[in-house]
Amino acid sequence: MNMRLAIIALCAVSASACAENLPPVNNTGAYPPQTIKPPTPMPSINTLNQMMNRMEQMQKEIQQLTGRVEDQVFLIAELKKQQKTQYADFDERLQALENKASTPPADAEAIPPDASAVPPPIDAATPATDVAPSDPAVVTDARAG
């Protein structure tokens, strides 16, 4: 306890000695003098009620908008799932067609090699084209047209 009092007394003596050595402060008027502002009047009860009503209204709007955002997020997730399903289905069908086109048919061995070189007879219902009938896109386009 005595130690604390000695430290406090030493600080007080040194502070007063330091204060005596400082030069005086000259106010040249560079800053405007500080004026004390009067306290702002309290808002009326009517104003507070209006602010509370407005705040409640804004909270309701925020809740509605949050609900809409959640609906949109759900809809986007569902559309992504649907798109993935459609893409997977399309990919499976395309791979099946590619595998079917790359593997020779089982009855192709039964046809003699000379007979496969002869083009099939022209059907009267199919219009004549300059493209070979083995091109499936042209055959489909010709029948569709």
C-alpha positions as a Python dict, from the first residue, in 0.01 Angstrom:
ca = {
    (1, 'M'): (0, 0, 0),
    (2, 'N'): (284, 238, 88),
    (3, 'M'): (444, 152, -244),
    (4, 'R'): (133, 260, -432),
    (5, 'L'): (116, 590, -252),
    (6, 'A'): (481, 654, -326),
    (7, 'I'): (430, 585, -698),
    (8, 'I'): (125, 813, -714),
    (9, 'A'): (310, 1094, -536),
    (10, 'L'): (607, 1055, -771),
    (11, 'C'): (379, 1071, -1077),
    (12, 'A'): (207, 1385, -945),
    (13, 'V'): (539, 1561, -884),
    (14, 'S'): (676, 1469, -1226),
    (15, 'A'): (353, 1573, -1400),
    (16, 'S'): (356, 1916, -1240),
    (17, 'A'): (725, 1958, -1327),
    (18, 'C'): (660, 1865, -1690),
    (19, 'A'): (364, 2101, -1713),
    (20, 'E'): (575, 2395, -1601),
    (21, 'N'): (825, 2344, -1885),
    (22, 'L'): (565, 2342, -2169),
    (23, 'P'): (514, 2659, -2373),
    (24, 'P'): (171, 2823, -2361),
    (25, 'V'): (-81, 2741, -2635),
    (26, 'N'): (-155, 3029, -2873),
    (27, 'N'): (-497, 3009, -3036),
    (28, 'T'): (-460, 3188, -3369),
    (29, 'G'): (-820, 3141, -3463),
    (30, 'A'): (-761, 2894, -3745),
    (31, 'Y'): (-1054, 2689, -3630),
    (32, 'P'): (-1395, 2831, -3557),
    (33, 'P'): (-1481, 2841, -3192),
    (34, 'Q'): (-1674, 2541, -3066),
    (35, 'T'): (-2040, 2606, -3020),
    (36, 'I'): (-2259, 2388, -2812),
    (37, 'K'): (-2556, 2264, -3008),
    (38, 'P'): (-2884, 2258, -2831),
    (39, 'P'): (-3023, 1909, -2777),
    (40, 'T'): (-3250, 1788, -3054),
    (41, 'P'): (-3612, 1771, -2956),
    (42, 'M'): (-3760, 1426, -2905),
    (43, 'P'): (-3983, 1307, -3187),
    (44, 'S'): (-4351, 1303, -3117),
    (45, 'I'): (-4550, 989, -3044),
    (46, 'N'): (-4723, 1020, -3381),
    (47, 'T'): (-4388, 1022, -3562),
    (48, 'L'): (-4270, 718, -3366),
    (49, 'N'): (-4592, 531, -3452),
    (50, 'Q'): (-4547, 614, -3820),
    (51, 'M'): (-4188, 489, -3810),
    (52, 'M'): (-4295, 165, -3637),
    (53, 'N'): (-4572, 108, -3892),
    (54, 'R'): (-4329, 169, -4178),
    (55, 'M'): (-4076, -67, -4025),
    (56, 'E'): (-4337, -343, -3987),
    (57, 'Q'): (-4446, -288, -4346),
    (58, 'M'): (-4087, -318, -4467),
    (59, 'Q'): (-4038, -637, -4264),
    (60, 'K'): (-4345, -789, -4432),
    (61, 'E'): (-4208, -692, -4774),
    (62, 'I'): (-3873, -848, -4689),
    (63, 'Q'): (-4046, -1170, -4582),
    (64, 'Q'): (-4243, -1179, -4908),
    (65, 'L'): (-3932, -1117, -5115),
    (66, 'T'): (-3740, -1381, -4921),
    (67, 'G'): (-4021, -1628, -4995),
    (68, 'R'): (-4003, -1544, -5365),
    (69, 'V'): (-3626, -1591, -5366),
    (70, 'E'): (-3663, -1930, -5197),
    (71, 'D'): (-3923, -2032, -5457),
    (72, 'Q'): (-3691, -1928, -5737),
    (73, 'V'): (-3400, -2119, -5583),
    (74, 'F'): (-3618, -2431, -5562),
    (75, 'L'): (-3738, -2387, -5920),
    (76, 'I'): (-3381, -2344, -6047),
    (77, 'A'): (-3273, -2659, -5863),
    (78, 'E'): (-3562, -2854, -6015),
    (79, 'L'): (-3480, -2725, -6364),
    (80, 'K'): (-3116, -2825, -6319),
    (81, 'K'): (-3223, -3176, -6217),
    (82, 'Q'): (-3456, -3197, -6516),
    (83, 'Q'): (-3183, -3075, -6751),
    (84, 'K'): (-2936, -3331, -6615),
    (85, 'T'): (-3194, -3607, -6662),
    (86, 'Q'): (-3267, -3500, -7018),
    (87, 'Y'): (-2896, -3474, -7098),
    (88, 'A'): (-2829, -3820, -6953),
    (89, 'D'): (-3120, -3965, -7153),
    (90, 'F'): (-2997, -3795, -7471),
    (91, 'D'): (-2643, -3918, -7409),
    (92, 'E'): (-2763, -4276, -7356),
    (93, 'R'): (-2965, -4267, -7678),
    (94, 'L'): (-2674, -4122, -7873),
    (95, 'Q'): (-2433, -4385, -7739),
    (96, 'A'): (-2682, -4660, -7825),
    (97, 'L'): (-2704, -4529, -8181),
    (98, 'E'): (-2325, -4504, -8207),
    (99, 'N'): (-2283, -4859, -8075),
    (100, 'K'): (-2552, -4985, -8311),
    (101, 'A'): (-2382, -4815, -8608),
    (102, 'S'): (-2033, -4941, -8516),
    (103, 'T'): (-2131, -5307, -8470),
    (104, 'P'): (-2221, -5495, -8790),
    (105, 'P'): (-2565, -5658, -8795),
    (106, 'A'): (-2573, -6030, -8721),
    (107, 'D'): (-2739, -6117, -9054),
    (108, 'A'): (-2476, -5925, -9254),
    (109, 'E'): (-2267, -6243, -9269),
    (110, 'A'): (-2552, -6425, -9445),
    (111, 'I'): (-2542, -6181, -9741),
    (112, 'P'): (-2276, -6274, -9996),
    (113, 'P'): (-2009, -6004, -10046),
    (114, 'D'): (-2099, -5959, -10415),
    (115, 'A'): (-2465, -5891, -10337),
    (116, 'S'): (-2383, -5614, -10088),
    (117, 'A'): (-2202, -5414, -10359),
    (118, 'V'): (-2518, -5389, -10572),
    (119, 'P'): (-2734, -5089, -10482),
    (120, 'P'): (-3094, -5163, -10383),
    (121, 'P'): (-3364, -5101, -10644),
    (122, 'I'): (-3513, -4752, -10657),
    (123, 'D'): (-3856, -4724, -10507),
    (124, 'A'): (-4110, -4527, -10709),
    (125, 'A'): (-4227, -4341, -10396),
    (126, 'T'): (-3874, -4214, -10320),
    (127, 'P'): (-3763, -3915, -10530),
    (128, 'A'): (-3437, -3957, -10721),
    (129, 'T'): (-3136, -3769, -10581),
    (130, 'D'): (-2771, -3745, -10674),
    (131, 'V'): (-2664, -3847, -10323),
    (132, 'A'): (-2607, -4209, -10236),
    (133, 'P'): (-2902, -4362, -10049),
    (134, 'S'): (-2664, -4487, -9776),
    (135, 'D'): (-2652, -4138, -9627),
    (136, 'P'): (-2926, -4153, -9356),
    (137, 'A'): (-2963, -3774, -9330),
    (138, 'V'): (-3039, -3739, -9700),
    (139, 'V'): (-3279, -4031, -9700),
    (140, 'T'): (-3464, -3885, -9401),
    (141, 'D'): (-3473, -3539, -9561),
    (142, 'A'): (-3594, -3679, -9893),
    (143, 'R'): (-3875, -3876, -9728),
    (144, 'A'): (-3971, -3585, -9508),
    (145, 'G'): (-3987, -3346, -9803),
}
